[in-house]
């Protein structure tokens, strides 16, 4: 009977072990290379984002005014904040502006994307026209719409010059309507971005869906409403998050368009915070407002993110 050489068996096992170790090293190196490459970005994020969140909360517990003063007074700044009528006006305006701006961008953006998705002539020209306002900053957008809405210079004066003397469009000087002008200007600028995102989603829809709907005789509007729209849930989620971020940090549009007025009728929390920190030397009160705004953002967005991620995981599970 043939007997295997023990030395040969040991040599074979040694070669196999070396191969396993080399494979492990090859797998280990790319993983740690990627992790090492992420360290600078992770460090910047931790320091500049989470670090400043903690610092803001700490400052909100002090009596800081022009400069940080680490003499803690508990939640006195929050008591002052919640007793401030201007703060509650800005929060109410945030709710109105957020609902109109996000809803308007999503609705008009989706409708424009549907119209362009029907393969209209000069599609490139239409996309350029709708995307052009996005190239402007909110400061420029605010100045443009300030001219348009100025009762003595803009749309109202132009229409009256044509003979319609009773026409009125003076929302920018009316305390009960000024907040709506922010939504109009914001939608005009951002609707092109929403259109582009929705159009990209529509162009990824399987063409066989449209072929099947034509065979079955399903109307186009019903296909969009009951089939295509649910399939674009992820796109709607993305647009909602992007537009929500723009609403929460809205500052420059308010300054350029209405200045927060008349009075404080169109004020928003971001302007309240900046005004108290830079102009009124109320660093502690401004920090309290910033931290409450952050908590508001988390409270509003978190449930939506949770349910969307849950649906996405459930879909992958099936």
Short mmCIF file of C-alpha atoms in Angstrom, two decimals:
data_model
loop_
_atom_site.label_atom_id
_atom_site.label_comp_id
_atom_site.label_asym_id
_atom_site.label_seq_id
_atom_site.Cartn_x
_atom_site.Cartn_y
_atom_site.Cartn_z
CA UNK A 1 0.00 0.00 0.00
CA UNK A 2 1.16 3.52 -0.86
CA UNK A 3 1.98 5.58 2.23
CA UNK A 4 1.83 9.39 2.06
CA UNK A 5 4.95 11.19 3.03
CA UNK A 6 4.36 13.05 6.34
CA UNK A 7 6.76 15.80 5.31
CA UNK A 8 4.83 16.33 2.10
CA UNK A 9 1.56 16.62 4.05
CA UNK A 10 3.06 19.19 6.40
CA UNK A 11 4.37 21.16 3.43
CA UNK A 12 0.96 21.10 1.74
CA UNK A 13 -0.79 22.33 4.89
CA UNK A 14 1.81 25.08 5.25
CA UNK A 15 1.18 26.21 1.69
CA UNK A 16 -2.59 26.22 2.29
CA UNK A 17 -2.18 28.22 5.50
CA UNK A 18 0.00 30.76 3.68
CA UNK A 19 -2.62 31.07 0.95
CA UNK A 20 -5.36 31.66 3.55
CA UNK A 21 -3.28 34.28 5.34
CA UNK A 22 -2.49 36.07 2.09
CA UNK A 23 -6.19 36.06 1.14
CA UNK A 24 -7.06 37.45 4.56
CA UNK A 25 -4.45 40.18 4.15
CA UNK A 26 -5.81 41.08 0.71
CA UNK A 27 -9.30 41.39 2.17
CA UNK A 28 -8.06 43.26 5.23
CA UNK A 29 -6.06 45.87 3.35
CA UNK A 30 -8.90 47.34 1.18
CA UNK A 31 -11.22 47.50 4.20
CA UNK A 32 -8.73 49.35 6.36
CA UNK A 33 -7.64 51.53 3.45
CA UNK A 34 -11.23 52.67 2.98
CA UNK A 35 -11.64 53.25 6.71
CA UNK A 36 -8.44 55.27 6.91
CA UNK A 37 -9.59 57.39 3.96
CA UNK A 38 -12.84 58.17 5.82
CA UNK A 39 -11.09 59.35 8.99
CA UNK A 40 -10.54 63.01 7.87
CA UNK A 41 -14.14 63.41 6.73
CA UNK A 42 -15.41 61.69 9.87
CA UNK A 43 -13.25 63.92 12.08
CA UNK A 44 -14.47 67.09 10.36
CA UNK A 45 -18.09 65.95 10.69
CA UNK A 46 -17.75 65.10 14.37
CA UNK A 47 -15.96 68.35 15.24
CA UNK A 48 -17.80 70.81 13.00
CA UNK A 49 -21.29 69.32 13.26
CA UNK A 50 -21.81 67.33 16.42
CA UNK A 51 -19.19 69.32 18.32
CA UNK A 52 -20.89 72.63 17.57
CA UNK A 53 -24.30 71.18 18.41
CA UNK A 54 -23.00 70.33 21.87
CA UNK A 55 -21.31 73.73 22.18
CA UNK A 56 -24.54 75.51 21.15
CA UNK A 57 -26.50 73.63 23.80
CA UNK A 58 -23.90 74.50 26.44
CA UNK A 59 -24.01 78.20 25.49
CA UNK A 60 -27.81 78.14 25.68
CA UNK A 61 -27.49 77.26 29.37
CA UNK A 62 -25.41 80.37 30.11
CA UNK A 63 -26.01 84.11 30.33
CA UNK A 64 -23.76 84.79 27.31
CA UNK A 65 -24.44 88.01 25.45
CA UNK A 66 -21.79 89.51 23.16
CA UNK A 67 -19.19 86.79 23.95
CA UNK A 68 -19.45 83.32 25.49
CA UNK A 69 -19.59 83.45 29.28
CA UNK A 70 -19.62 80.08 30.99
CA UNK A 71 -21.77 81.05 33.96
CA UNK A 72 -24.58 78.55 33.86
CA UNK A 73 -28.11 79.70 34.60
CA UNK A 74 -29.99 76.50 33.80
CA UNK A 75 -32.86 76.81 31.36
CA UNK A 76 -33.45 80.54 31.85
CA UNK A 77 -32.74 81.27 28.19
CA UNK A 78 -35.38 78.76 27.14
CA UNK A 79 -37.89 80.39 29.47
CA UNK A 80 -37.12 83.74 27.84
CA UNK A 81 -37.35 82.19 24.40
CA UNK A 82 -40.76 80.61 24.94
CA UNK A 83 -42.05 83.88 26.41
CA UNK A 84 -40.91 85.79 23.32
CA UNK A 85 -43.82 86.62 21.02
CA UNK A 86 -41.52 87.12 18.04
CA UNK A 87 -40.22 83.56 18.42
CA UNK A 88 -43.71 82.07 18.26
CA UNK A 89 -44.53 84.25 15.25
CA UNK A 90 -41.44 82.93 13.46
CA UNK A 91 -42.35 79.33 14.31
CA UNK A 92 -45.88 79.82 13.00
CA UNK A 93 -44.44 81.34 9.82
CA UNK A 94 -42.08 78.38 9.51
CA UNK A 95 -45.04 75.99 9.54
CA UNK A 96 -46.93 78.01 6.91
CA UNK A 97 -43.89 78.57 4.72
CA UNK A 98 -42.77 74.94 5.04
CA UNK A 99 -46.17 73.53 4.09
CA UNK A 100 -46.57 75.81 1.07
CA UNK A 101 -42.97 75.64 -0.11
CA UNK A 102 -42.48 71.87 0.19
CA UNK A 103 -45.95 71.06 -1.10
CA UNK A 104 -45.70 73.54 -3.97
CA UNK A 105 -42.25 72.34 -5.06
CA UNK A 106 -43.32 68.70 -5.01
CA UNK A 107 -46.64 69.22 -6.80
CA UNK A 108 -45.45 71.64 -9.50
CA UNK A 109 -42.14 69.84 -9.92
CA UNK A 110 -43.92 66.52 -10.44
CA UNK A 111 -46.43 68.00 -12.88
CA UNK A 112 -43.67 69.65 -14.93
CA UNK A 113 -41.73 66.39 -14.97
CA UNK A 114 -44.81 64.52 -16.22
CA UNK A 115 -45.36 67.07 -19.01
CA UNK A 116 -41.74 66.86 -20.15
CA UNK A 117 -41.80 63.07 -19.83
CA UNK A 118 -44.47 62.99 -22.55
CA UNK A 119 -41.64 63.70 -25.04
CA UNK A 120 -42.67 67.25 -25.89
CA UNK A 121 -40.89 69.13 -28.64
CA UNK A 122 -37.94 71.31 -27.61
CA UNK A 123 -37.61 69.34 -24.39
CA UNK A 124 -34.09 70.64 -23.80
CA UNK A 125 -35.26 74.24 -24.02
CA UNK A 126 -38.04 73.70 -21.47
CA UNK A 127 -35.69 71.96 -19.06
CA UNK A 128 -33.23 74.85 -19.36
CA UNK A 129 -35.95 77.43 -18.71
CA UNK A 130 -37.22 75.65 -15.61
CA UNK A 131 -33.72 75.01 -14.28
CA UNK A 132 -32.44 78.55 -14.86
CA UNK A 133 -33.77 80.06 -11.58
CA UNK A 134 -31.82 77.40 -9.69
CA UNK A 135 -28.58 79.01 -10.84
CA UNK A 136 -29.42 82.13 -8.83
CA UNK A 137 -28.78 82.58 -5.14
CA UNK A 138 -31.64 83.24 -2.75
CA UNK A 139 -30.39 86.83 -2.40
CA UNK A 140 -30.82 87.43 -6.14
CA UNK A 141 -34.17 85.64 -6.11
CA UNK A 142 -35.34 87.82 -3.22
CA UNK A 143 -34.30 91.03 -4.98
CA UNK A 144 -36.03 89.99 -8.24
CA UNK A 145 -39.29 89.15 -6.51
CA UNK A 146 -39.08 92.29 -4.38
CA UNK A 147 -39.19 94.29 -7.61
CA UNK A 148 -42.01 92.16 -9.02
CA UNK A 149 -44.15 92.46 -5.89
CA UNK A 150 -43.44 96.10 -5.14
CA UNK A 151 -46.85 97.83 -5.46
CA UNK A 152 -45.33 100.98 -6.94
CA UNK A 153 -42.91 99.34 -9.39
CA UNK A 154 -43.84 95.76 -10.13
CA UNK A 155 -46.75 93.67 -11.32
CA UNK A 156 -49.48 95.78 -9.70
CA UNK A 157 -48.27 98.99 -11.34
CA UNK A 158 -47.79 97.25 -14.71
CA UNK A 159 -51.33 95.86 -14.77
CA UNK A 160 -52.83 99.17 -13.67
CA UNK A 161 -50.92 100.93 -16.45
CA UNK A 162 -52.80 98.67 -18.89
CA UNK A 163 -56.11 100.07 -17.63
CA UNK A 164 -57.09 97.71 -14.80
CA UNK A 165 -57.08 100.32 -12.04
CA UNK A 166 -58.65 98.08 -9.39
CA UNK A 167 -55.99 95.35 -9.65
CA UNK A 168 -54.09 94.76 -6.41
CA UNK A 169 -51.04 92.64 -5.69
CA UNK A 170 -49.56 94.23 -2.60
CA UNK A 171 -48.92 91.14 -0.50
CA UNK A 172 -45.35 92.15 0.29
CA UNK A 173 -46.54 95.17 2.33
CA UNK A 174 -49.42 93.38 4.06
CA UNK A 175 -48.60 91.71 7.40
CA UNK A 176 -51.20 88.97 6.79
CA UNK A 177 -49.89 88.09 3.31
CA UNK A 178 -46.13 88.73 3.41
CA UNK A 179 -45.28 85.15 4.44
CA UNK A 180 -46.89 83.85 1.24
CA UNK A 181 -44.51 85.90 -0.91
CA UNK A 182 -41.61 83.87 0.52
CA UNK A 183 -43.27 80.65 -0.61
CA UNK A 184 -43.89 82.03 -4.11
CA UNK A 185 -40.28 83.12 -4.58
CA UNK A 186 -38.90 79.91 -3.07
CA UNK A 187 -41.06 77.67 -5.26
CA UNK A 188 -40.05 79.65 -8.37
CA UNK A 189 -36.38 79.01 -7.63
CA UNK A 190 -36.45 75.37 -6.48
CA UNK A 191 -39.17 73.85 -8.69
CA UNK A 192 -36.59 73.18 -11.42
CA UNK A 193 -34.55 70.97 -9.09
CA UNK A 194 -37.65 69.00 -8.09
CA UNK A 195 -38.61 68.64 -11.76
CA UNK A 196 -35.16 67.26 -12.61
CA UNK A 197 -35.29 64.70 -9.79
CA UNK A 198 -38.80 63.55 -10.70
CA UNK A 199 -37.93 63.42 -14.39
CA UNK A 200 -34.92 61.21 -13.66
CA UNK A 201 -37.23 58.87 -11.75
CA UNK A 202 -39.81 58.82 -14.54
CA UNK A 203 -37.16 58.02 -17.14
CA UNK A 204 -36.15 54.93 -15.11
CA UNK A 205 -39.66 53.45 -15.24
CA UNK A 206 -39.85 50.19 -17.19
CA UNK A 207 -41.33 50.95 -20.66
CA UNK A 208 -43.22 47.65 -20.52
CA UNK A 209 -45.53 49.21 -17.92
CA UNK A 210 -46.74 51.72 -20.51
CA UNK A 211 -47.10 49.02 -23.15
CA UNK A 212 -49.23 46.91 -20.80
CA UNK A 213 -51.38 49.92 -19.83
CA UNK A 214 -52.08 50.69 -23.49
CA UNK A 215 -53.08 47.10 -24.14
CA UNK A 216 -55.43 47.16 -21.15
CA UNK A 217 -56.82 50.56 -22.15
CA UNK A 218 -55.90 52.28 -18.87
CA UNK A 219 -56.00 56.12 -19.10
CA UNK A 220 -52.66 57.87 -18.84
CA UNK A 221 -53.64 59.93 -15.80
CA UNK A 222 -54.64 56.76 -13.93
CA UNK A 223 -51.32 55.09 -14.75
CA UNK A 224 -49.45 58.07 -13.32
CA UNK A 225 -51.70 58.25 -10.26
CA UNK A 226 -52.00 54.60 -9.27
CA UNK A 227 -48.89 52.95 -10.74
CA UNK A 228 -46.08 55.42 -11.46
CA UNK A 229 -46.45 57.66 -8.38
CA UNK A 230 -46.16 54.80 -5.84
CA UNK A 231 -43.08 53.57 -7.69
CA UNK A 232 -41.45 56.98 -7.19
CA UNK A 233 -41.80 56.89 -3.42
CA UNK A 234 -38.01 57.06 -2.97
CA UNK A 235 -37.80 60.13 -5.21
CA UNK A 236 -40.58 61.85 -3.25
CA UNK A 237 -38.68 61.01 -0.06
CA UNK A 238 -35.48 62.58 -1.44
CA UNK A 239 -37.27 65.73 -2.60
CA UNK A 240 -39.01 66.07 0.76
CA UNK A 241 -35.73 65.88 2.68
CA UNK A 242 -33.97 68.37 0.39
CA UNK A 243 -36.81 70.90 0.48
CA UNK A 244 -37.20 70.51 4.26
CA UNK A 245 -33.53 71.35 4.73
CA UNK A 246 -33.95 74.49 2.62
CA UNK A 247 -36.98 75.59 4.65
CA UNK A 248 -35.34 75.09 8.02
CA UNK A 249 -32.27 77.17 7.17
CA UNK A 250 -34.14 79.86 5.21
CA UNK A 251 -32.49 83.17 6.01
CA UNK A 252 -31.15 84.99 2.95
CA UNK A 253 -34.46 84.88 1.06
CA UNK A 254 -36.24 86.50 4.02
CA UNK A 255 -33.59 89.22 4.34
CA UNK A 256 -33.60 90.04 0.62
CA UNK A 257 -37.36 89.85 -0.01
CA UNK A 258 -39.21 91.10 3.06
CA UNK A 259 -36.59 91.76 5.74
CA UNK A 260 -38.86 89.81 8.07
CA UNK A 261 -41.52 92.51 7.82
CA UNK A 262 -43.76 94.32 7.84
CA UNK A 263 -42.76 94.28 11.50
CA UNK A 264 -41.99 90.64 12.22
CA UNK A 265 -44.93 89.26 10.23
CA UNK A 266 -42.70 87.25 7.83
CA UNK A 267 -39.90 86.43 10.25
CA UNK A 268 -38.48 82.89 10.35
CA UNK A 269 -36.52 81.12 13.14
CA UNK A 270 -33.19 81.26 11.29
CA UNK A 271 -33.44 85.05 11.02
CA UNK A 272 -34.52 85.27 14.65
CA UNK A 273 -31.40 83.36 15.72
CA UNK A 274 -28.98 85.34 13.55
CA UNK A 275 -30.53 88.67 14.53
CA UNK A 276 -30.22 87.96 18.26
CA UNK A 277 -26.66 86.64 18.02
CA UNK A 278 -25.17 89.29 15.71
CA UNK A 279 -27.34 92.39 16.13
CA UNK A 280 -28.79 92.20 19.62
CA UNK A 281 -25.80 90.61 21.39
CA UNK A 282 -28.00 87.87 22.84
CA UNK A 283 -25.74 84.87 22.23
CA UNK A 284 -27.38 82.69 24.88
CA UNK A 285 -30.92 83.39 23.65
CA UNK A 286 -29.90 82.85 20.02
CA UNK A 287 -28.23 79.54 20.92
CA UNK A 288 -31.41 78.44 22.69
CA UNK A 289 -33.43 79.27 19.59
CA UNK A 290 -30.99 77.36 17.36
CA UNK A 291 -31.16 74.27 19.57
CA UNK A 292 -34.96 74.34 19.73
CA UNK A 293 -35.04 74.67 15.93
CA UNK A 294 -32.79 71.62 15.64
CA UNK A 295 -35.08 69.63 17.93
CA UNK A 296 -38.06 70.74 15.83
CA UNK A 297 -36.37 69.52 12.65
CA UNK A 298 -35.60 66.15 14.24
CA UNK A 299 -39.16 65.80 15.56
CA UNK A 300 -40.73 66.60 12.19
CA UNK A 301 -38.43 64.64 9.87
CA UNK A 302 -37.57 61.58 11.98
CA UNK A 303 -40.99 59.84 11.77
CA UNK A 304 -41.07 60.29 7.99
CA UNK A 305 -37.53 58.94 7.63
CA UNK A 306 -38.34 56.00 9.92
CA UNK A 307 -41.43 54.92 7.99
CA UNK A 308 -39.74 55.35 4.60
CA UNK A 309 -36.73 53.29 5.65
CA UNK A 310 -39.03 50.68 7.15
CA UNK A 311 -40.96 50.40 3.88
CA UNK A 312 -37.73 50.16 1.92
CA UNK A 313 -36.39 47.38 4.13
CA UNK A 314 -39.70 45.58 3.96
CA UNK A 315 -39.65 45.79 0.18
CA UNK A 316 -36.13 44.34 0.07
CA UNK A 317 -37.17 41.56 2.42
CA UNK A 318 -39.86 40.46 0.01
#
